[in-house]
Every structure is written in structure tokens, then in C-alpha cells.
Amino acid sequence: MSLPPFTFTGGTAVVTGAAGGMGEHLARGLAERGCALILVDRDGGKLDAVAASIRSVFPSQTVGTHVVDLSDGAAVVALAEDILESTPSISLLINNAGVALAGRFEQIALDDFDWVLNVNFRAPVLLTHYLLPRIGPGGHLVNVSSLFGLVAPRGQTAYSSSKFAIRGFTEALRNELGPRGIGVTSVHPGGVKTGIALNARVAGGLSTAEQEKSKQEFNRLLTFPADRAAELILHAVQHRRHRLLIGASARIPDIIARIAPGSFGTFERWAIKAAARSNGRKSRGRFR
């Protein structure tokens, strides 16, 4: 079903993970487009700073904030109830917040595995369940999956599980909500420059040095500007795109997964070896 372009002006948008990264830029872009904002994050200090900055630039826009740990299901339900009590209608829900966990499956604790699933999958499901009755025809829903919701590399069992789950949830919702005039977009960022790597949990079986090295290696892969990613998401919302892949680091693996399912592991090993050879050549070049 083809839907008319999304109208931002005069609407109300709920954005999770709004204290930094893509979420912060999404909030700014939505305010610029005339949306009232309901911003959610676990970091109250950073969230207040973002809200204050937006209010100073767009004084006519309403900006509400909620400090919530999305890994806590009861807190998510309470958040939804607070929003319902104060907000008669919602035009846009962006489930953007996400966390990461590095380490092979046998290295990670099940509590950490559940933490990832709760934030990346369970929280969006709960918020969508409770807030959907306030999203009428013409509204839109965005769920941020990942490159790792398209392919599943080693060391990312929890993260990939959560991102494949949110992808499936989103695609099913699209088929249900389209006939009701509500658009749904699944977003798959590649290496977007956010704080997710440095804030990730790492398997407890690794030493402190190994944990820090893992975070830094992950962070070096994140190069796509977060502000540009946010603009692409808002453009996708406006034009009712079903799926958005951000960056070549998402588009190329997606093509590989479509052409040769099951071959990503081989491609991943080749890419790692190629990167190591390239880094070795750069290192030698510095000492010539």
C-alpha cells in the first residue's frame, strides 16, 4: 500500500536513545521540521543538555524528557503510561536506543545476553504495544536494527540475535499497519559514529586490557557521521521507505547475504586479513 509523504510539522515524535549519537541528531532534525519532542535516555545529564540546546534554538517547540533504563521492563511500561497520560496523539515513534555486547557465546554471561535483548528488542516491543493506539493514520514507526540484523558475525551472538529479532518484528508490523495508513521503516546502520562501542559490555572472561582493546577495535569501525545518518532516517520517514541501509558497510554485506547466503563468515575472514595486511603496510611506511 502506497502512503502519502509523512508530515512532520505539528506532530509529536518519541525518540529513544536521544542523549547522543543518532538519537540526538534525530531530535534536532525533528525540532527543525516542526515536531514536538518526547526524548528518552538513561543518561539524565546528557539528555537534559540536549533538550536545553534544542529549546534554545527552537523556543516554540515543546521538548519533554524521560530518564529511563530501557533494560528494565517495568520502567518501560511506566514510561509508556506517562507518555499516554500527557500525550493525546503521537505521529512518530523512533526506537533508536541500543546497546552492544562483545564476546563469543561461551564467554558471555546470560544476564548480559538478556540485557542486550531487553534494550534492543523487548523495550521497542513494549513501547510499540502501549503507544500504538495513539498513532493514527498518517503516523510512522521506525525501528533501528543494524548491519548485524542482516548478517551475523562471530562475537556478536547477543547483538545479532536482538537485531534480527527487531528486524522481523518490524517487517511483520509493516504488513499489519500499512493497511491502516501507518508507515513502518526498518533501519540498518553500518559503521555509524556513535558511543555504542565505548559503552558496550564485553565478555567477563576477557582481561581488562582485552576488553579495552575489543572496544577500541569496534569503535574504529564506526566512521559514518551520525548527523548524516539521522538525516537519511528522516528522509526515509518522509518518503515512507520500508527499509534503509546506511553506509557501504551495510549495503555490501547485504548484497553478499542475498547472493550467497551463508558465505558472510568467509567474507568476514577475508576482510579481516585484508585489513591486517593494509595496517601492516601503513605501519612499515611510517618507519621508512
PDB file of C-alpha atoms in Angstrom:
ATOM      1  CA  MET A   1       0.000   0.000   0.000  1.00  0.00           C
ATOM      2  CA  SER A   2       1.367   3.384  -1.034  1.00  0.00           C
ATOM      3  CA  LEU A   3       1.150   6.035   1.673  1.00  0.00           C
ATOM      4  CA  PRO A   4       1.363   9.813   1.216  1.00  0.00           C
ATOM      5  CA  PRO A   5       4.545  11.546   2.401  1.00  0.00           C
ATOM      6  CA  PHE A   6       4.882  11.882   6.154  1.00  0.00           C
ATOM      7  CA  THR A   7       4.099  15.307   7.611  1.00  0.00           C
ATOM      8  CA  PHE A   8       6.440  16.378  10.407  1.00  0.00           C
ATOM      9  CA  THR A   9       5.058  19.819  11.201  1.00  0.00           C
ATOM     10  CA  GLY A  10       2.656  19.877  14.123  1.00  0.00           C
ATOM     11  CA  GLY A  11       3.248  16.261  15.079  1.00  0.00           C
ATOM     12  CA  THR A  12       4.703  14.672  18.202  1.00  0.00           C
ATOM     13  CA  ALA A  13       7.722  12.375  17.992  1.00  0.00           C
ATOM     14  CA  VAL A  14       9.026   9.949  20.616  1.00  0.00           C
ATOM     15  CA  VAL A  15      12.759   9.194  20.299  1.00  0.00           C
ATOM     16  CA  THR A  16      14.687   6.760  22.498  1.00  0.00           C
ATOM     17  CA  GLY A  17      18.446   6.962  22.933  1.00  0.00           C
ATOM     18  CA  ALA A  18      18.203  10.726  22.439  1.00  0.00           C
ATOM     19  CA  ALA A  19      21.130  11.874  24.604  1.00  0.00           C
ATOM     20  CA  GLY A  20      23.767  11.367  21.924  1.00  0.00           C
ATOM     21  CA  GLY A  21      24.671   9.853  18.570  1.00  0.00           C
ATOM     22  CA  MET A  22      21.929   9.375  16.004  1.00  0.00           C
ATOM     23  CA  GLY A  23      19.219   9.948  18.609  1.00  0.00           C
ATOM     24  CA  GLU A  24      20.432  13.448  19.414  1.00  0.00           C
ATOM     25  CA  HIS A  25      20.629  14.370  15.731  1.00  0.00           C
ATOM     26  CA  LEU A  26      17.216  12.854  15.080  1.00  0.00           C
ATOM     27  CA  ALA A  27      15.796  15.040  17.844  1.00  0.00           C
ATOM     28  CA  ARG A  28      17.397  18.159  16.397  1.00  0.00           C
ATOM     29  CA  GLY A  29      16.215  17.320  12.881  1.00  0.00           C
ATOM     30  CA  LEU A  30      12.675  16.709  14.092  1.00  0.00           C
ATOM     31  CA  ALA A  31      12.582  20.002  16.005  1.00  0.00           C
ATOM     32  CA  GLU A  32      13.791  21.786  12.899  1.00  0.00           C
ATOM     33  CA  ARG A  33      10.932  20.167  10.969  1.00  0.00           C
ATOM     34  CA  GLY A  34       8.336  21.358  13.474  1.00  0.00           C
ATOM     35  CA  CYS A  35       7.774  18.317  15.703  1.00  0.00           C
ATOM     36  CA  ALA A  36       7.113  18.399  19.419  1.00  0.00           C
ATOM     37  CA  LEU A  37       9.547  16.022  21.123  1.00  0.00           C
ATOM     38  CA  ILE A  38       9.428  13.341  23.794  1.00  0.00           C
ATOM     39  CA  LEU A  39      13.041  12.325  24.374  1.00  0.00           C
ATOM     40  CA  VAL A  40      14.128   9.224  26.282  1.00  0.00           C
ATOM     41  CA  ASP A  41      17.543   8.129  27.534  1.00  0.00           C
ATOM     42  CA  ARG A  42      19.185   6.568  30.588  1.00  0.00           C
ATOM     43  CA  ASP A  43      21.761   9.383  30.880  1.00  0.00           C
ATOM     44  CA  GLY A  44      19.848  12.212  32.534  1.00  0.00           C
ATOM     45  CA  GLY A  45      22.659  14.764  32.413  1.00  0.00           C
ATOM     46  CA  LYS A  46      23.308  14.410  28.698  1.00  0.00           C
ATOM     47  CA  LEU A  47      19.597  14.223  27.922  1.00  0.00           C
ATOM     48  CA  ASP A  48      18.937  17.480  29.784  1.00  0.00           C
ATOM     49  CA  ALA A  49      21.787  19.148  27.893  1.00  0.00           C
ATOM     50  CA  VAL A  50      20.388  18.028  24.530  1.00  0.00           C
ATOM     51  CA  ALA A  51      16.881  19.191  25.465  1.00  0.00           C
ATOM     52  CA  ALA A  52      18.149  22.574  26.679  1.00  0.00           C
ATOM     53  CA  SER A  53      20.122  23.080  23.487  1.00  0.00           C
ATOM     54  CA  ILE A  54      17.108  22.267  21.314  1.00  0.00           C
ATOM     55  CA  ARG A  55      14.874  24.600  23.330  1.00  0.00           C
ATOM     56  CA  SER A  56      17.370  27.430  22.916  1.00  0.00           C
ATOM     57  CA  VAL A  57      17.400  27.031  19.135  1.00  0.00           C
ATOM     58  CA  PHE A  58      13.692  26.211  18.721  1.00  0.00           C
ATOM     59  CA  PRO A  59      11.949  28.019  21.613  1.00  0.00           C
ATOM     60  CA  SER A  60       8.490  27.412  20.185  1.00  0.00           C
ATOM     61  CA  GLN A  61       8.911  23.628  20.216  1.00  0.00           C
ATOM     62  CA  THR A  62       7.776  21.502  23.160  1.00  0.00           C
ATOM     63  CA  VAL A  63      10.573  19.228  24.397  1.00  0.00           C
ATOM     64  CA  GLY A  64       9.805  16.695  27.115  1.00  0.00           C
ATOM     65  CA  THR A  65      12.359  14.319  28.635  1.00  0.00           C
ATOM     66  CA  HIS A  66      12.209  10.972  30.430  1.00  0.00           C
ATOM     67  CA  VAL A  67      15.205   9.341  32.102  1.00  0.00           C
ATOM     68  CA  VAL A  68      14.644   5.595  31.833  1.00  0.00           C
ATOM     69  CA  ASP A  69      16.745   2.437  31.863  1.00  0.00           C
ATOM     70  CA  LEU A  70      15.200   0.525  28.953  1.00  0.00           C
ATOM     71  CA  SER A  71      16.601  -2.767  30.197  1.00  0.00           C
ATOM     72  CA  ASP A  72      14.011  -2.587  32.997  1.00  0.00           C
ATOM     73  CA  GLY A  73      10.680  -3.804  31.604  1.00  0.00           C
ATOM     74  CA  ALA A  74       8.642  -2.295  34.433  1.00  0.00           C
ATOM     75  CA  ALA A  75      10.312   1.070  33.863  1.00  0.00           C
ATOM     76  CA  VAL A  76       9.481   0.890  30.145  1.00  0.00           C
ATOM     77  CA  VAL A  77       5.830   0.214  30.914  1.00  0.00           C
ATOM     78  CA  ALA A  78       5.807   3.142  33.362  1.00  0.00           C
ATOM     79  CA  LEU A  79       7.372   5.341  30.670  1.00  0.00           C
ATOM     80  CA  ALA A  80       4.652   4.386  28.223  1.00  0.00           C
ATOM     81  CA  GLU A  81       1.955   5.134  30.797  1.00  0.00           C
ATOM     82  CA  ASP A  82       3.497   8.556  31.497  1.00  0.00           C
ATOM     83  CA  ILE A  83       3.544   9.361  27.782  1.00  0.00           C
ATOM     84  CA  LEU A  84      -0.056   8.203  27.322  1.00  0.00           C
ATOM     85  CA  GLU A  85      -1.191  10.347  30.237  1.00  0.00           C
ATOM     86  CA  SER A  86       0.318  13.527  28.798  1.00  0.00           C
ATOM     87  CA  THR A  87       0.123  12.986  25.046  1.00  0.00           C
ATOM     88  CA  PRO A  88      -3.202  12.703  23.190  1.00  0.00           C
ATOM     89  CA  SER A  89      -1.619  11.651  19.903  1.00  0.00           C
ATOM     90  CA  ILE A  90       1.754  10.509  18.586  1.00  0.00           C
ATOM     91  CA  SER A  91       2.745  10.876  14.971  1.00  0.00           C
ATOM     92  CA  LEU A  92       6.178   9.233  15.061  1.00  0.00           C
ATOM     93  CA  LEU A  93       7.869   6.639  17.285  1.00  0.00           C
ATOM     94  CA  ILE A  94      11.598   6.047  16.742  1.00  0.00           C
ATOM     95  CA  ASN A  95      13.006   3.121  18.718  1.00  0.00           C
ATOM     96  CA  ASN A  96      16.641   4.120  18.354  1.00  0.00           C
ATOM     97  CA  ALA A  97      18.279   3.186  21.676  1.00  0.00           C
ATOM     98  CA  GLY A  98      20.663   0.252  21.535  1.00  0.00           C
ATOM     99  CA  VAL A  99      23.441  -1.478  23.444  1.00  0.00           C
ATOM    100  CA  ALA A 100      26.162  -3.922  22.435  1.00  0.00           C
ATOM    101  CA  LEU A 101      27.923  -6.907  23.958  1.00  0.00           C
ATOM    102  CA  ALA A 102      31.181  -8.304  22.595  1.00  0.00           C
ATOM    103  CA  GLY A 103      32.492 -11.811  23.131  1.00  0.00           C
ATOM    104  CA  ARG A 104      31.955 -15.365  21.923  1.00  0.00           C
ATOM    105  CA  PHE A 105      28.791 -17.039  23.177  1.00  0.00           C
ATOM    106  CA  GLU A 106      30.585 -19.295  25.651  1.00  0.00           C
ATOM    107  CA  GLN A 107      32.376 -16.265  27.134  1.00  0.00           C
ATOM    108  CA  ILE A 108      29.355 -14.091  27.905  1.00  0.00           C
ATOM    109  CA  ALA A 109      27.013 -14.264  30.890  1.00  0.00           C
ATOM    110  CA  LEU A 110      23.337 -14.952  30.240  1.00  0.00           C
ATOM    111  CA  ASP A 111      22.404 -11.906  32.308  1.00  0.00           C
ATOM    112  CA  ASP A 112      24.356  -9.756  29.845  1.00  0.00           C
ATOM    113  CA  PHE A 113      22.709 -11.575  26.941  1.00  0.00           C
ATOM    114  CA  ASP A 114      19.296 -10.741  28.424  1.00  0.00           C
ATOM    115  CA  TRP A 115      20.361  -7.118  28.972  1.00  0.00           C
ATOM    116  CA  VAL A 116      21.010  -6.732  25.233  1.00  0.00           C
ATOM    117  CA  LEU A 117      17.730  -8.402  24.287  1.00  0.00           C
ATOM    118  CA  ASN A 118      15.794  -6.256  26.764  1.00  0.00           C
ATOM    119  CA  VAL A 119      17.143  -2.943  25.467  1.00  0.00           C
ATOM    120  CA  ASN A 120      17.364  -3.726  21.746  1.00  0.00           C
ATOM    121  CA  PHE A 121      14.220  -5.825  21.323  1.00  0.00           C
ATOM    122  CA  ARG A 122      11.959  -6.064  24.358  1.00  0.00           C
ATOM    123  CA  ALA A 123      11.827  -2.302  25.026  1.00  0.00           C
ATOM    124  CA  PRO A 124      10.782  -1.434  21.434  1.00  0.00           C
ATOM    125  CA  VAL A 125       8.140  -4.160  21.563  1.00  0.00           C
ATOM    126  CA  LEU A 126       6.731  -2.809  24.841  1.00  0.00           C
ATOM    127  CA  LEU A 127       6.746   0.827  23.712  1.00  0.00           C
ATOM    128  CA  THR A 128       5.137  -0.067  20.406  1.00  0.00           C
ATOM    129  CA  HIS A 129       2.486  -2.167  22.136  1.00  0.00           C
ATOM    130  CA  TYR A 130       1.468   0.590  24.546  1.00  0.00           C
ATOM    131  CA  LEU A 131       1.876   3.627  22.271  1.00  0.00           C
ATOM    132  CA  LEU A 132       0.453   2.218  19.043  1.00  0.00           C
ATOM    133  CA  PRO A 133      -3.168   3.099  19.939  1.00  0.00           C
ATOM    134  CA  ARG A 134      -2.094   6.772  19.921  1.00  0.00           C
ATOM    135  CA  ILE A 135      -0.544   6.516  16.437  1.00  0.00           C
ATOM    136  CA  GLY A 136      -3.280   7.101  13.905  1.00  0.00           C
ATOM    137  CA  PRO A 137      -3.419   7.016  10.110  1.00  0.00           C
ATOM    138  CA  GLY A 138      -0.608   9.105   8.701  1.00  0.00           C
ATOM    139  CA  GLY A 139       1.720   8.146  11.545  1.00  0.00           C
ATOM    140  CA  HIS A 140       5.001   6.324  11.282  1.00  0.00           C
ATOM    141  CA  LEU A 141       7.139   3.864  13.241  1.00  0.00           C
ATOM    142  CA  VAL A 142      10.929   3.459  12.964  1.00  0.00           C
ATOM    143  CA  ASN A 143      12.887   0.606  14.488  1.00  0.00           C
ATOM    144  CA  VAL A 144      16.668   0.779  14.318  1.00  0.00           C
ATOM    145  CA  SER A 145      18.102  -2.647  13.604  1.00  0.00           C
ATOM    146  CA  SER A 146      21.686  -2.930  12.359  1.00  0.00           C
ATOM    147  CA  LEU A 147      24.057  -4.279   9.760  1.00  0.00           C
ATOM    148  CA  PHE A 148      24.141  -7.186  12.220  1.00  0.00           C
ATOM    149  CA  GLY A 149      20.423  -7.641  11.670  1.00  0.00           C
ATOM    150  CA  LEU A 150      21.342  -8.591   8.096  1.00  0.00           C
ATOM    151  CA  VAL A 151      24.456 -10.682   8.737  1.00  0.00           C
ATOM    152  CA  ALA A 152      25.741 -12.292  11.930  1.00  0.00           C
ATOM    153  CA  PRO A 153      29.497 -12.098  12.578  1.00  0.00           C
ATOM    154  CA  ARG A 154      31.343 -14.065  15.205  1.00  0.00           C
ATOM    155  CA  GLY A 155      31.472 -12.500  18.646  1.00  0.00           C
ATOM    156  CA  GLN A 156      28.042 -10.864  18.224  1.00  0.00           C
ATOM    157  CA  THR A 157      25.566 -13.580  19.223  1.00  0.00           C
ATOM    158  CA  ALA A 158      23.542 -11.391  21.597  1.00  0.00           C
ATOM    159  CA  TYR A 159      23.627  -8.253  19.479  1.00  0.00           C
ATOM    160  CA  SER A 160      22.783 -10.063  16.246  1.00  0.00           C
ATOM    161  CA  SER A 161      20.006 -12.011  17.947  1.00  0.00           C
ATOM    162  CA  SER A 162      18.411  -8.774  19.135  1.00  0.00           C
ATOM    163  CA  LYS A 163      18.817  -7.022  15.798  1.00  0.00           C
ATOM    164  CA  PHE A 164      17.493  -9.916  13.719  1.00  0.00           C
ATOM    165  CA  ALA A 165      14.539 -10.044  16.128  1.00  0.00           C
ATOM    166  CA  ILE A 166      13.731  -6.347  15.781  1.00  0.00           C
ATOM    167  CA  ARG A 167      14.046  -6.668  12.004  1.00  0.00           C
ATOM    168  CA  GLY A 168      11.488  -9.493  11.921  1.00  0.00           C
ATOM    169  CA  PHE A 169       9.176  -7.645  14.296  1.00  0.00           C
ATOM    170  CA  THR A 170       9.364  -4.527  12.130  1.00  0.00           C
ATOM    171  CA  GLU A 171       8.712  -6.324   8.858  1.00  0.00           C
ATOM    172  CA  ALA A 172       5.669  -8.088  10.291  1.00  0.00           C
ATOM    173  CA  LEU A 173       4.366  -4.793  11.705  1.00  0.00           C
ATOM    174  CA  ARG A 174       4.737  -3.190   8.291  1.00  0.00           C
ATOM    175  CA  ASN A 175       2.365  -5.738   6.787  1.00  0.00           C
ATOM    176  CA  GLU A 176      -0.125  -5.212   9.604  1.00  0.00           C
ATOM    177  CA  LEU A 177      -0.026  -1.426   9.841  1.00  0.00           C
ATOM    178  CA  GLY A 178       0.247  -0.433   6.185  1.00  0.00           C
ATOM    179  CA  PRO A 179      -3.458  -1.059   5.509  1.00  0.00           C
ATOM    180  CA  ARG A 180      -4.208   1.204   8.499  1.00  0.00           C
ATOM    181  CA  GLY A 181      -2.273   4.072   6.919  1.00  0.00           C
ATOM    182  CA  ILE A 182       0.728   3.817   9.273  1.00  0.00           C
ATOM    183  CA  GLY A 183       4.207   3.626   7.777  1.00  0.00           C
ATOM    184  CA  VAL A 184       6.992   1.436   9.158  1.00  0.00           C
ATOM    185  CA  THR A 185      10.735   1.674   8.462  1.00  0.00           C
ATOM    186  CA  SER A 186      13.466  -0.773   9.419  1.00  0.00           C
ATOM    187  CA  VAL A 187      16.870   0.954   9.661  1.00  0.00           C
ATOM    188  CA  HIS A 188      20.147  -0.941   9.258  1.00  0.00           C
ATOM    189  CA  PRO A 189      23.132   1.280  10.012  1.00  0.00           C
ATOM    190  CA  GLY A 190      26.627   0.122   9.164  1.00  0.00           C
ATOM    191  CA  GLY A 191      29.512   1.749  10.997  1.00  0.00           C
ATOM    192  CA  VAL A 192      27.825   4.901  12.288  1.00  0.00           C
ATOM    193  CA  LYS A 193      29.955   7.000  14.645  1.00  0.00           C
ATOM    194  CA  THR A 194      28.155   6.779  17.981  1.00  0.00           C
ATOM    195  CA  GLY A 195      29.130   5.862  21.539  1.00  0.00           C
ATOM    196  CA  ILE A 196      27.769   2.310  21.308  1.00  0.00           C
ATOM    197  CA  ALA A 197      31.210   0.689  21.063  1.00  0.00           C
ATOM    198  CA  LEU A 198      32.762   2.539  24.003  1.00  0.00           C
ATOM    199  CA  ASN A 199      29.632   1.917  26.110  1.00  0.00           C
ATOM    200  CA  ALA A 200      29.386  -1.762  25.191  1.00  0.00           C
ATOM    201  CA  ARG A 201      29.730  -4.570  27.665  1.00  0.00           C
ATOM    202  CA  VAL A 202      32.480  -7.089  26.971  1.00  0.00           C
ATOM    203  CA  ALA A 203      32.549 -10.756  27.940  1.00  0.00           C
ATOM    204  CA  GLY A 204      33.687 -11.190  31.542  1.00  0.00           C
ATOM    205  CA  GLY A 205      36.181 -13.889  30.552  1.00  0.00           C
ATOM    206  CA  LEU A 206      38.431 -11.299  28.944  1.00  0.00           C
ATOM    207  CA  SER A 207      41.116  -9.371  30.802  1.00  0.00           C
ATOM    208  CA  THR A 208      40.755  -5.623  31.308  1.00  0.00           C
ATOM    209  CA  ALA A 209      43.320  -5.000  28.569  1.00  0.00           C
ATOM    210  CA  GLU A 210      41.499  -7.358  26.189  1.00  0.00           C
ATOM    211  CA  GLN A 211      38.179  -5.685  26.958  1.00  0.00           C
ATOM    212  CA  GLU A 212      39.567  -2.232  26.222  1.00  0.00           C
ATOM    213  CA  LYS A 213      41.220  -3.472  23.029  1.00  0.00           C
ATOM    214  CA  SER A 214      37.923  -5.008  21.888  1.00  0.00           C
ATOM    215  CA  LYS A 215      36.068  -1.730  22.482  1.00  0.00           C
ATOM    216  CA  GLN A 216      38.676   0.340  20.666  1.00  0.00           C
ATOM    217  CA  GLU A 217      38.745  -2.021  17.680  1.00  0.00           C
ATOM    218  CA  PHE A 218      34.942  -1.880  17.481  1.00  0.00           C
ATOM    219  CA  ASN A 219      34.971   1.917  17.781  1.00  0.00           C
ATOM    220  CA  ARG A 220      37.474   2.304  14.910  1.00  0.00           C
ATOM    221  CA  LEU A 221      34.944   0.676  12.580  1.00  0.00           C
ATOM    222  CA  LEU A 222      32.394   3.403  13.302  1.00  0.00           C
ATOM    223  CA  THR A 223      33.113   6.177  10.825  1.00  0.00           C
ATOM    224  CA  PHE A 224      29.828   7.217   9.176  1.00  0.00           C
ATOM    225  CA  PRO A 225      28.714  10.619  10.582  1.00  0.00           C
ATOM    226  CA  ALA A 226      25.789  10.313  12.995  1.00  0.00           C
ATOM    227  CA  ASP A 227      24.222  13.581  11.813  1.00  0.00           C
ATOM    228  CA  ARG A 228      24.213  12.337   8.224  1.00  0.00           C
ATOM    229  CA  ALA A 229      22.684   9.027   9.325  1.00  0.00           C
ATOM    230  CA  ALA A 230      19.908  10.890  11.154  1.00  0.00           C
ATOM    231  CA  GLU A 231      19.105  12.940   8.059  1.00  0.00           C
ATOM    232  CA  LEU A 232      18.878   9.763   5.978  1.00  0.00           C
ATOM    233  CA  ILE A 233      16.463   8.279   8.509  1.00  0.00           C
ATOM    234  CA  LEU A 234      14.216  11.351   8.476  1.00  0.00           C
ATOM    235  CA  HIS A 235      14.294  11.370   4.668  1.00  0.00           C
ATOM    236  CA  ALA A 236      13.248   7.693   4.719  1.00  0.00           C
ATOM    237  CA  VAL A 237      10.379   8.531   7.084  1.00  0.00           C
ATOM    238  CA  GLN A 238       9.182  11.376   4.895  1.00  0.00           C
ATOM    239  CA  HIS A 239       9.151   9.149   1.820  1.00  0.00           C
ATOM    240  CA  ARG A 240       7.755   6.112   3.665  1.00  0.00           C
ATOM    241  CA  ARG A 241      10.666   3.850   2.811  1.00  0.00           C
ATOM    242  CA  HIS A 242      10.285   0.313   4.091  1.00  0.00           C
ATOM    243  CA  ARG A 243      13.967  -0.278   4.718  1.00  0.00           C
ATOM    244  CA  LEU A 244      17.053   1.915   4.976  1.00  0.00           C
ATOM    245  CA  LEU A 245      20.630   0.660   4.787  1.00  0.00           C
ATOM    246  CA  ILE A 246      23.138   3.280   5.936  1.00  0.00           C
ATOM    247  CA  GLY A 247      26.651   3.208   4.506  1.00  0.00           C
ATOM    248  CA  ALA A 248      28.529   0.848   2.206  1.00  0.00           C
ATOM    249  CA  SER A 249      29.388  -1.234   5.271  1.00  0.00           C
ATOM    250  CA  ALA A 250      25.692  -2.196   5.399  1.00  0.00           C
ATOM    251  CA  ARG A 251      24.904  -2.308   1.677  1.00  0.00           C
ATOM    252  CA  ILE A 252      27.791  -4.576   0.607  1.00  0.00           C
ATOM    253  CA  PRO A 253      27.239  -7.323   3.225  1.00  0.00           C
ATOM    254  CA  ASP A 254      23.509  -7.206   2.446  1.00  0.00           C
ATOM    255  CA  ILE A 255      24.246  -7.913  -1.207  1.00  0.00           C
ATOM    256  CA  ILE A 256      26.586 -10.762  -0.255  1.00  0.00           C
ATOM    257  CA  ALA A 257      23.967 -12.258   2.055  1.00  0.00           C
ATOM    258  CA  ARG A 258      21.384 -12.131  -0.734  1.00  0.00           C
ATOM    259  CA  ILE A 259      23.616 -13.552  -3.475  1.00  0.00           C
ATOM    260  CA  ALA A 260      25.424 -16.176  -1.410  1.00  0.00           C
ATOM    261  CA  PRO A 261      23.608 -16.916   1.855  1.00  0.00           C
ATOM    262  CA  GLY A 262      25.908 -18.430   4.451  1.00  0.00           C
ATOM    263  CA  SER A 263      29.067 -17.004   2.886  1.00  0.00           C
ATOM    264  CA  PHE A 264      29.451 -13.988   5.163  1.00  0.00           C
ATOM    265  CA  GLY A 265      31.827 -15.820   7.514  1.00  0.00           C
ATOM    266  CA  THR A 266      34.246 -16.422   4.650  1.00  0.00           C
ATOM    267  CA  PHE A 267      33.944 -12.798   3.545  1.00  0.00           C
ATOM    268  CA  GLU A 268      34.480 -11.606   7.114  1.00  0.00           C
ATOM    269  CA  ARG A 269      37.686 -13.652   7.497  1.00  0.00           C
ATOM    270  CA  TRP A 270      38.974 -12.328   4.155  1.00  0.00           C
ATOM    271  CA  ALA A 271      38.167  -8.728   5.151  1.00  0.00           C
ATOM    272  CA  ILE A 272      39.966  -9.095   8.492  1.00  0.00           C
ATOM    273  CA  LYS A 273      43.086 -10.482   6.791  1.00  0.00           C
ATOM    274  CA  ALA A 274      42.988  -7.737   4.164  1.00  0.00           C
ATOM    275  CA  ALA A 275      42.660  -5.062   6.840  1.00  0.00           C
ATOM    276  CA  ALA A 276      45.570  -6.567   8.785  1.00  0.00           C
ATOM    277  CA  ARG A 277      47.764  -6.561   5.675  1.00  0.00           C
ATOM    278  CA  SER A 278      46.771  -2.964   4.941  1.00  0.00           C
ATOM    279  CA  ASN A 279      47.545  -1.875   8.506  1.00  0.00           C
ATOM    280  CA  GLY A 280      50.882  -3.654   8.314  1.00  0.00           C
ATOM    281  CA  ARG A 281      51.835  -1.799   5.139  1.00  0.00           C
ATOM    282  CA  LYS A 282      50.856   1.535   6.735  1.00  0.00           C
ATOM    283  CA  SER A 283      52.944   0.757   9.811  1.00  0.00           C
ATOM    284  CA  ARG A 284      56.001  -0.121   7.747  1.00  0.00           C
ATOM    285  CA  GLY A 285      55.506   3.026   5.709  1.00  0.00           C
ATOM    286  CA  ARG A 286      55.744   5.222   8.790  1.00  0.00           C
ATOM    287  CA  PHE A 287      59.262   3.934   9.564  1.00  0.00           C
ATOM    288  CA  ARG A 288      60.751   4.303   6.112  1.00  0.00           C
TER     289      ARG A 288
END
